[in-house]
Coordinates of C-alpha atoms in Angstrom, one line a residue:
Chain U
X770 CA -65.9 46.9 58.3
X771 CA -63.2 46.4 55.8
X772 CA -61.9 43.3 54.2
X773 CA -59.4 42.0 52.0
X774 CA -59.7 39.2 49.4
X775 CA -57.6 37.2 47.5
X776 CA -57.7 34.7 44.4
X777 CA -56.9 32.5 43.7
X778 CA -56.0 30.4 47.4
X779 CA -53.5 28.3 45.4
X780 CA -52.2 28.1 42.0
X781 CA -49.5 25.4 40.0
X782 CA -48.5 26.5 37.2
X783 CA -45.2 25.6 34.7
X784 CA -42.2 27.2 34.0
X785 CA -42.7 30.0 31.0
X786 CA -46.6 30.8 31.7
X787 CA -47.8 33.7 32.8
X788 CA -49.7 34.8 36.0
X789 CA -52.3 37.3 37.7
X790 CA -53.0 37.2 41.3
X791 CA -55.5 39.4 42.3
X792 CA -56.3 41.3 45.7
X793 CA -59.3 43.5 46.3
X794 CA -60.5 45.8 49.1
X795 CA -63.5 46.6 50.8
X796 CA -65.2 48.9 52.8
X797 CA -62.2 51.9 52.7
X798 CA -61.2 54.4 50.2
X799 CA -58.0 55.6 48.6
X800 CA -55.6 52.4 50.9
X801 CA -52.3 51.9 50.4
X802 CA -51.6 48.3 48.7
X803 CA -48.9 46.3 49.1
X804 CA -47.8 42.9 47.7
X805 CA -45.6 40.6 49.6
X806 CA -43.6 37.0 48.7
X807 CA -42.9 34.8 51.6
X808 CA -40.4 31.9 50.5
X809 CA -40.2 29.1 52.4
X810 CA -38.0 29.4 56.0
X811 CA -38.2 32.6 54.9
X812 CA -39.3 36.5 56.2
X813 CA -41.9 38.3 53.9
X814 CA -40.6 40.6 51.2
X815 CA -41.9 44.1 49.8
X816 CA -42.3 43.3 46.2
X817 CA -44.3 46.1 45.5
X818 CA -46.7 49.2 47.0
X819 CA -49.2 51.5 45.8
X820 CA -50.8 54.7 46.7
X821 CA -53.0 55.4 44.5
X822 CA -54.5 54.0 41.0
X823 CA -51.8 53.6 37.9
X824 CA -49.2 54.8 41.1
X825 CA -46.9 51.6 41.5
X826 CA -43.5 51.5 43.2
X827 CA -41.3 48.5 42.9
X828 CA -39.4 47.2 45.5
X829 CA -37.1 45.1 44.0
X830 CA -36.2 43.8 40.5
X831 CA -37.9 41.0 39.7
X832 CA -39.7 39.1 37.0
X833 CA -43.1 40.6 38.5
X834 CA -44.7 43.6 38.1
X835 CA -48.0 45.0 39.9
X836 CA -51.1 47.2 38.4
X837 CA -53.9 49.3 40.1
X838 CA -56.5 49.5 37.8
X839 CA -59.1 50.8 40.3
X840 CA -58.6 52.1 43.8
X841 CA -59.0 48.9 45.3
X842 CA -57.8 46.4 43.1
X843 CA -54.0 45.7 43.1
X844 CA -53.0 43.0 40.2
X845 CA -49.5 41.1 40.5
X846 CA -48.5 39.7 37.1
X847 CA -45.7 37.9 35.2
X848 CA -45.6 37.2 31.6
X849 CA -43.3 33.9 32.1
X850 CA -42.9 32.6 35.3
X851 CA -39.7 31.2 36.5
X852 CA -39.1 28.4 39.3
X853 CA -37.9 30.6 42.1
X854 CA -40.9 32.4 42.2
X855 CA -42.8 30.2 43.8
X856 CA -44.3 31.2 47.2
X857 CA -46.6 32.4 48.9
X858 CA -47.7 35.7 48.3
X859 CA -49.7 38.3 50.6
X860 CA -51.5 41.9 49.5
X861 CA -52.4 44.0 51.9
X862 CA -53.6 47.4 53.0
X863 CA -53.1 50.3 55.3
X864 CA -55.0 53.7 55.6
X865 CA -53.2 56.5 53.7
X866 CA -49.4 57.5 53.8
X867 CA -48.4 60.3 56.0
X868 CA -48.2 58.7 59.6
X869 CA -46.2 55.5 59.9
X870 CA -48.0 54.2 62.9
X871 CA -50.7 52.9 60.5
X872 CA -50.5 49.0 60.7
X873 CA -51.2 46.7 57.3
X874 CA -54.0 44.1 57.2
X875 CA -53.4 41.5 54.8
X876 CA -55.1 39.0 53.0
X877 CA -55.3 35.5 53.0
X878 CA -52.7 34.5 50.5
X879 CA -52.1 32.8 47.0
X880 CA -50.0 29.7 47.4
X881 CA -48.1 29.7 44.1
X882 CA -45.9 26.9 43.0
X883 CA -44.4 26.9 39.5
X884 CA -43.4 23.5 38.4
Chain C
X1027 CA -31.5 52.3 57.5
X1028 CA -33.8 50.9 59.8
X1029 CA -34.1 47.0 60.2
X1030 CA -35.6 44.4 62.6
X1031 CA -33.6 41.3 64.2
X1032 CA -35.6 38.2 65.6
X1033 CA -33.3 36.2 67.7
X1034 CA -34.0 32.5 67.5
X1035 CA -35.9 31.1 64.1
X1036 CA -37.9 28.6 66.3
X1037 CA -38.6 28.8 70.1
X1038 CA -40.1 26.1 72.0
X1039 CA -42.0 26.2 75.1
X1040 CA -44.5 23.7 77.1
X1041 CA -48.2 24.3 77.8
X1042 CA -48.7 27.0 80.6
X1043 CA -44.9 28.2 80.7
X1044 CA -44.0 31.7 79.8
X1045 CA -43.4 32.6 75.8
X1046 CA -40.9 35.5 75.1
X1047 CA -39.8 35.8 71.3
X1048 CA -37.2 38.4 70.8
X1049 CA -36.9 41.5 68.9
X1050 CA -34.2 43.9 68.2
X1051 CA -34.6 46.9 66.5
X1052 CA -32.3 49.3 64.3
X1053 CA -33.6 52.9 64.5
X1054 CA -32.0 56.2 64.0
X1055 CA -35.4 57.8 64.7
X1056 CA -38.0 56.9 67.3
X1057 CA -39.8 53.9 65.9
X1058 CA -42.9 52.3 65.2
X1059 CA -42.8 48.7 65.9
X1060 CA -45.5 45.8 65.3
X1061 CA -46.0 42.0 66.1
X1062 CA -47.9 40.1 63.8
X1063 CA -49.2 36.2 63.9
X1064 CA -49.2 34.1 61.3
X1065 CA -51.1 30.8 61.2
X1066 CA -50.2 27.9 58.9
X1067 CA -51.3 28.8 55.5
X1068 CA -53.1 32.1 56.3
X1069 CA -52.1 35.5 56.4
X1070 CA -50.8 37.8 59.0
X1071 CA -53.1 39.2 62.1
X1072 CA -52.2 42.2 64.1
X1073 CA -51.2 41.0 67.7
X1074 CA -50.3 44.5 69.1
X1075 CA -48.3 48.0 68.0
X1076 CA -46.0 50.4 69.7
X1077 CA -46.8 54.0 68.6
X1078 CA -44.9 55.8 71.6
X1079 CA -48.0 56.7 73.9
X1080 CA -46.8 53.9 76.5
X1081 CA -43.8 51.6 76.7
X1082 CA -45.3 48.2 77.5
X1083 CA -48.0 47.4 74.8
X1084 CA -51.1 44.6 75.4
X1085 CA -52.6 42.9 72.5
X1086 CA -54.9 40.4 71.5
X1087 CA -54.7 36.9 72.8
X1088 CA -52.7 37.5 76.1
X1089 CA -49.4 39.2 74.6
X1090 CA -48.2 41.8 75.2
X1091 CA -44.7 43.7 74.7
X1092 CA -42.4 46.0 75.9
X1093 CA -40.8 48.8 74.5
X1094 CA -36.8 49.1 75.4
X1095 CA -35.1 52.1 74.1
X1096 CA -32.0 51.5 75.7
X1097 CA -31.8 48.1 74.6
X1098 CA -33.3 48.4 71.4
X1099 CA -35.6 46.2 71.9
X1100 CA -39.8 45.0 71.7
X1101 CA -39.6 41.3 73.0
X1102 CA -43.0 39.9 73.0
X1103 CA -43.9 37.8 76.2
X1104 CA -47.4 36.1 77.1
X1105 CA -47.2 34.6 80.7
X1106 CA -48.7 31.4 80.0
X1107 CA -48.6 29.5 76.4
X1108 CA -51.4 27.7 75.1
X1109 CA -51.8 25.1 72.5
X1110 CA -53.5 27.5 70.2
X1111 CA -50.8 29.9 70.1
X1112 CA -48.2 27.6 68.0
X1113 CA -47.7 29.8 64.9
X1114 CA -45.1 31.8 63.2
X1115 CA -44.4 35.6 65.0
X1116 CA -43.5 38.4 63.3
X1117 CA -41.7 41.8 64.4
X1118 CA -41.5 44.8 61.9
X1119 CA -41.0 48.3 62.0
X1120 CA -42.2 51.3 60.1
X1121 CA -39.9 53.4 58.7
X1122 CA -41.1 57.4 58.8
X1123 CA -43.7 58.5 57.3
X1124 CA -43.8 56.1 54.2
X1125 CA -46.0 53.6 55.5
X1126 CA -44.1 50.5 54.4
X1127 CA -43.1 48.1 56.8
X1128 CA -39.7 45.8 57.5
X1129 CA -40.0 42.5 58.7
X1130 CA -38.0 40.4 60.8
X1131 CA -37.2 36.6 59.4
X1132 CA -40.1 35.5 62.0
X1133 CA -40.1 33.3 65.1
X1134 CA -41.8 29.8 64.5
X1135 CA -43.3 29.0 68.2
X1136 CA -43.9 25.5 69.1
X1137 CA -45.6 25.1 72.3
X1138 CA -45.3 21.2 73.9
X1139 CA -48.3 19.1 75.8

């Protein structure tokens, strides 16, 4: 069966540092990857997807950006974080584009608050 | 451009009385449409999908949901609300062939002793 970690579960960190959530997948090949921020009282935002490794598509500008080293590893980094990034943010997979009734799994989350 | 609508940010029902959370839809192609469940500091679970082989949809946990076309809509209903289901709903839809999905803002459900 396939799962989907994240670490770390929660993370404070200051104003200016940088940052590197990172999601892994297991028991599938070639998954789409997605990250996600979810503000608080708020929906859950795209930040970024992938279909494949080095192959990263941005979904809106941001002080983020997103790697995929390996097929199953999706990194979410930020060389200086700023206050209104805090959140908590969600990676998640699907089975390969090309149909769009393919649901997403998701992780459990990083809880991020930058102080 | 398709988007999803959740009517009402917080719904609120007693134990054993019906739980419908709403869901409008903007399409201009036959959609895909999904609930999700969120508990408090977890992520999201699958409750059920519409994928066009049958308008009313059962999932997991006693939900189900029915596709409208006319109305636009995939309102999620479970006859009878239990303690355990207070947590935050989620309606998206899948745009063609891209595999991303659009949320809605969610639906926080509260359900009452």
């Amino acid at each position: 069966s396939q799962t989907i970690h994240q670490w770390p579960a929660t993370l404070v960190q200051p104003v200016g540092s940088p940052l590197s959530l990172e999601c892994t997948v297991e028991g599938t090949s070639n998954p789409n990857l997605y990250w996600y921020r979810q503000a608080a009282g708020r929906g859950l935002q795209l930040l970024f997807y992938s279909v494949g490794i080095g192959q990263i598509s941005s979904e809106v500008p941001q002080n983020l950006s997103a790697s995929r080293p390996q097929d199953r590893q999706f990194i979410l980094s930020s060389k200086k974080l700023l206050l209104s990034d805090s959140g908590f943010y969600l990676c998640a997979w699907s089975l390969s584009v090309g149909r769009s009734d393919y649901e997403q799994y998701f992780g459990p989350g990083t809880r991020l608050t930058v102080t | 451009a398709q988007s999803v609508t959740q009517l009402g940010s917080h719904v609120s029902v007693s134990e054993g009385a019906l739980v419908l959370l709403r869901c409008n839809y903007s399409s201009s192609v036959p959609p895909y449409l999904f609930w999700y469940v969120q508990y408090p500091n977890q992520g999201l679970q699958l409750l059920l999908k519409y994928t066009s082989a049958a308008t009313l949809v059962k999932g997991i946990n006693g939900f189900e949901a029915e596709f409208k076309k006319s109305e636009t809509s995939f309102h999620l209903t479970k006859p009878s609300a239990h303690m355990s289901d207070a947590a935050e709903y989620f309606c998206a839809v899948s745009p063609s062939n891209t595999g991303k999905l659009i949320f809605g803002q969610g639906t926080t459900l509260q359900v009452k002793p």
